[in-house]
Amino acid sequence: MELSLQRLRMLRELHRRGTVTAAATALHYTVSAVSQQLAQLERDVGAKLFERLGRRVQLTDLGMLLTEHAEDILGSVERATLALEEAQDAVAARLTAGVWASVASGLLPSALTSLAAEHPGIQVRTKELAPEDTAGAVRDGSLDFSFVIDYSDYPMPWDPALTRVVIAVERLHAAVPTGTVPGGTIPLTVLAEHPWILAGPRSHFGRAVRIACQRNGFEPKINHEVGEQATALAMVAAGLGVTLVSDLGLTLRPSGVDILSVTEPVMRTVSIAHRAAAARRPSLQFVIEAVRAAAAEKGLGASSALP
């Protein structure tokens, strides 16, 4: 019998989530792909591992037994990876990272260029996800690490199984169509009567900005609900409204957009999240150092501890 690590991860997520759809979402696969792989796992084992109860899936006794061993097997793989890295003079590793647009454009180019020069054996692959999804993908094992955010007005819930290291501290600035608002530093209330372009309330960014507006005594009049800062900035440039943009998001700024400081800015930390068991991996530490250096070069450096 040969057990696939990928299929064991899927079985573990099925146990955690209760449905194939939820497991597929957590692992960023299609439902069909997860169903096929789980069916193949049953054929590999030669026994029934789960049964459907309405929309949910319940593991059989053998399924539970294999899930318990899957936790041990996957943990052993991670420990073996660490031991191999520590035993080598030159670190060689392939890491997969969860990113979003402003991090990918604002930090990664210089960080990965520096990393390649100093540690050519380390390869970092990236997968763009919504910021809300990256930490879960690290916990589930589909990512080695991810970038996560935490807002001054809206602290994020945290998984104690993960470790996070702050690599940058950003502030949010007002982005307005050129010439529509006098320059300088403005209170957020100046934007109260303008139409807004903002991410949805379920996103951490959208929720944090709404809370900041409410704290300043108004509800933003949202005409356009969009998820990406680049899209929001393009719409600002077209004169369709105003928004807030982070320091890293400024790299996405098109012409036709004025950037103004806010009297009481929303602050946010950008951190790297990884599984606690991977904390000693040399490759991961080298990546963190490279990203921190890139943030410091932009004036966004931060201490290793959460503020």
Coordinates of C-alpha atoms in Angstrom, one line a residue, residues 20-251:
V20 CA -16.0 17.9 0.4
T21 CA -16.9 21.4 -0.8
A22 CA -15.4 23.0 2.3
A23 CA -12.3 20.8 2.1
A24 CA -11.8 21.8 -1.5
T25 CA -12.1 25.5 -0.8
A26 CA -9.6 25.2 2.1
L27 CA -7.1 23.4 -0.1
H28 CA -7.8 25.5 -3.2
Y29 CA -8.8 22.6 -5.4
T30 CA -12.0 21.9 -7.3
V31 CA -14.7 19.8 -5.6
S32 CA -14.3 17.3 -8.4
A33 CA -10.5 17.0 -7.9
V34 CA -10.9 16.4 -4.2
S35 CA -13.7 13.8 -4.7
Q36 CA -11.6 11.9 -7.2
Q37 CA -8.5 11.9 -5.0
L38 CA -10.5 10.7 -1.9
A39 CA -12.0 8.0 -4.0
Q40 CA -8.6 6.9 -5.1
L41 CA -7.4 6.9 -1.5
E42 CA -10.2 4.5 -0.6
R43 CA -9.0 2.3 -3.5
D44 CA -5.4 2.6 -2.3
V45 CA -6.5 1.5 1.2
G46 CA -9.0 -1.1 0.0
A47 CA -11.7 0.1 2.5
K48 CA -14.5 2.6 2.9
L49 CA -13.1 5.7 4.7
F50 CA -16.2 8.0 4.8
E51 CA -19.9 8.0 4.2
R52 CA -22.3 10.8 3.2
L53 CA -24.9 12.0 5.7
G54 CA -27.0 14.5 3.7
R55 CA -24.6 17.4 2.7
R56 CA -22.0 16.4 5.3
V57 CA -19.5 13.6 5.2
Q58 CA -18.7 11.4 8.2
L59 CA -15.5 9.3 8.5
T60 CA -15.8 5.6 9.2
D61 CA -13.9 4.1 12.0
L62 CA -11.1 3.2 9.5
G63 CA -11.3 6.7 8.1
M64 CA -10.7 8.1 11.6
L65 CA -7.9 5.7 12.2
L66 CA -6.2 6.8 9.0
T67 CA -6.7 10.5 9.8
E68 CA -5.0 10.1 13.2
H69 CA -2.0 8.5 11.4
A70 CA -2.2 11.2 8.7
E71 CA -1.5 13.8 11.4
D72 CA 1.6 11.9 12.5
I73 CA 2.8 11.2 9.0
L74 CA 2.4 14.8 7.8
G75 CA 4.1 16.0 11.0
S76 CA 7.0 13.6 10.4
V77 CA 7.4 14.9 6.9
E78 CA 7.7 18.4 8.2
R79 CA 10.3 17.4 10.8
A80 CA 12.3 15.4 8.3
T81 CA 12.3 18.5 6.0
L82 CA 13.7 20.6 8.8
A83 CA 16.3 18.0 9.7
L84 CA 17.5 17.8 6.1
E85 CA 17.8 21.6 5.8
E86 CA 19.7 21.9 9.1
A87 CA 22.1 19.1 8.0
Q88 CA 23.1 20.8 4.8
D89 CA 25.9 23.4 4.4
A90 CA 24.0 25.2 1.6
V91 CA 20.3 25.4 2.0
A92 CA 18.2 24.0 -0.9
A93 CA 14.4 24.2 -0.6
R94 CA 11.3 25.0 -2.5
L95 CA 8.7 27.1 -0.6
T96 CA 5.2 28.1 -1.6
A97 CA 3.9 31.4 -0.4
G98 CA 0.4 33.0 -0.2
V99 CA 0.4 36.6 -1.4
W100 CA -1.9 39.4 -2.5
A101 CA -1.4 42.1 -5.1
S102 CA 0.2 44.9 -3.2
V103 CA 2.7 42.5 -1.4
A104 CA 3.5 40.8 -4.7
S105 CA 4.2 44.1 -6.4
G106 CA 5.6 46.1 -3.5
L107 CA 7.9 43.7 -1.6
L108 CA 8.5 40.5 -3.5
P109 CA 10.5 41.7 -6.5
S110 CA 13.4 43.1 -4.4
A111 CA 13.1 40.5 -1.7
L112 CA 13.3 37.5 -4.1
T113 CA 16.0 39.1 -6.1
S114 CA 18.1 39.5 -3.0
L115 CA 17.3 36.0 -1.8
A116 CA 18.3 34.5 -5.2
A117 CA 21.7 36.3 -5.0
E118 CA 22.5 35.2 -1.4
H119 CA 20.8 31.8 -1.3
P120 CA 20.3 30.5 -4.9
G121 CA 19.2 27.1 -3.6
I122 CA 16.0 28.5 -2.2
Q123 CA 13.0 28.7 -4.6
V124 CA 9.9 30.6 -3.7
R125 CA 6.7 30.0 -5.6
T126 CA 3.7 32.2 -5.0
K127 CA 0.0 31.7 -5.1
E128 CA -2.3 34.8 -5.0
L129 CA -5.1 34.5 -2.6
A130 CA -7.5 36.8 -0.7
P131 CA -5.7 38.0 2.5
E132 CA -8.5 36.4 4.5
D133 CA -7.6 33.0 3.0
T134 CA -3.9 32.8 3.3
A135 CA -3.5 31.9 7.0
G136 CA -5.9 29.0 6.6
A137 CA -3.9 27.6 3.7
V138 CA -0.8 27.6 5.8
R139 CA -2.4 25.8 8.6
D140 CA -3.8 23.2 6.1
G141 CA -0.4 22.6 4.6
S142 CA -1.0 23.8 1.1
L143 CA 1.3 26.8 1.7
D144 CA 4.6 26.9 3.5
F145 CA 4.0 30.5 4.6
S146 CA 1.8 33.4 3.8
F147 CA 1.5 37.2 4.2
V148 CA -1.3 38.2 6.6
I149 CA -2.6 41.6 7.8
D150 CA -3.8 43.0 11.0
Y151 CA -5.6 46.4 11.2
S152 CA -5.5 48.9 14.1
D153 CA -9.3 49.3 13.9
Y154 CA -10.0 45.6 13.3
P155 CA -7.7 43.0 14.8
M156 CA -7.7 39.7 13.1
P157 CA -8.7 36.4 14.8
W158 CA -5.6 34.2 15.1
D159 CA -4.9 30.5 15.0
P160 CA -2.6 29.5 17.9
A161 CA -1.1 26.7 15.7
L162 CA 0.5 29.3 13.6
T163 CA 3.4 31.7 14.2
R164 CA 3.6 35.2 12.7
V165 CA 6.4 37.6 12.3
V166 CA 5.8 41.2 11.6
I167 CA 7.8 42.4 8.6
A168 CA 6.2 45.8 7.8
V169 CA 3.9 48.5 9.3
E170 CA 1.8 50.5 6.9
R171 CA -0.6 53.3 7.1
L172 CA -3.6 53.9 4.8
H173 CA -3.8 57.1 2.8
A174 CA -6.7 58.8 1.0
A175 CA -6.8 58.3 -2.7
V176 CA -8.9 60.9 -4.6
P177 CA -9.3 62.0 -8.2
T178 CA -6.7 64.6 -9.1
G179 CA -7.7 68.2 -8.0
T180 CA -10.9 67.2 -6.2
V181 CA -9.7 67.6 -2.6
P182 CA -7.1 70.3 -1.4
G183 CA -3.7 68.7 -0.8
G184 CA -1.9 68.1 2.5
T185 CA -3.2 66.2 5.5
I186 CA -7.0 65.9 5.8
P187 CA -9.4 64.4 8.4
L188 CA -11.3 61.4 7.2
T189 CA -14.5 63.4 7.5
V190 CA -13.5 65.5 4.5
L191 CA -14.4 62.4 2.4
A192 CA -17.8 61.8 4.1
E193 CA -19.8 63.3 1.2
H194 CA -17.8 61.8 -1.6
P195 CA -18.8 58.5 -3.3
W196 CA -16.5 55.6 -2.2
I197 CA -14.9 52.7 -3.9
L198 CA -14.3 50.0 -1.4
A199 CA -13.9 46.2 -0.8
G200 CA -16.9 44.3 0.6
P201 CA -17.7 44.3 4.3
R202 CA -16.6 40.6 4.6
S203 CA -13.0 41.4 3.7
H204 CA -10.7 42.5 6.4
F205 CA -9.8 45.7 4.4
G206 CA -13.4 46.6 3.7
R207 CA -14.4 46.0 7.3
A208 CA -11.4 48.0 8.8
V209 CA -12.1 51.0 6.6
R210 CA -15.9 51.0 7.4
I211 CA -15.0 50.9 11.1
A212 CA -12.6 53.8 10.7
C213 CA -15.3 55.9 8.9
Q214 CA -17.9 55.0 11.6
R215 CA -15.4 56.0 14.3
N216 CA -15.2 59.4 12.6
G217 CA -19.0 59.8 12.6
F218 CA -20.1 58.8 9.1
E219 CA -21.0 55.8 6.9
P220 CA -19.1 55.8 3.6
K221 CA -21.4 56.0 0.6
I222 CA -20.2 53.1 -1.4
N223 CA -21.0 53.3 -5.1
H224 CA -18.5 50.6 -6.3
E225 CA -17.6 47.5 -4.3
V226 CA -14.3 46.0 -5.6
G227 CA -11.8 43.7 -4.0
E228 CA -8.4 44.8 -5.5
Q229 CA -6.7 48.1 -4.7
A230 CA -5.4 48.3 -8.2
T231 CA -9.0 48.2 -9.5
A232 CA -10.1 50.7 -6.9
L233 CA -7.3 53.1 -7.9
A234 CA -8.1 52.8 -11.6
M235 CA -11.7 53.8 -10.8
V236 CA -10.5 56.7 -8.6
A237 CA -8.4 57.9 -11.6
A238 CA -11.6 57.8 -13.7
G239 CA -13.3 60.2 -11.2
L240 CA -15.7 57.6 -9.9
G241 CA -15.0 58.1 -6.2
V242 CA -12.5 58.0 -3.4
T243 CA -10.8 55.2 -1.4
L244 CA -8.1 54.4 1.0
V245 CA -4.8 52.8 -0.1
S246 CA -1.9 51.3 1.8
D247 CA 1.8 52.2 1.5
L248 CA 2.5 49.1 -0.5
G249 CA -0.6 49.8 -2.6
L250 CA 0.9 53.0 -3.7
T251 CA 3.1 51.0 -6.2

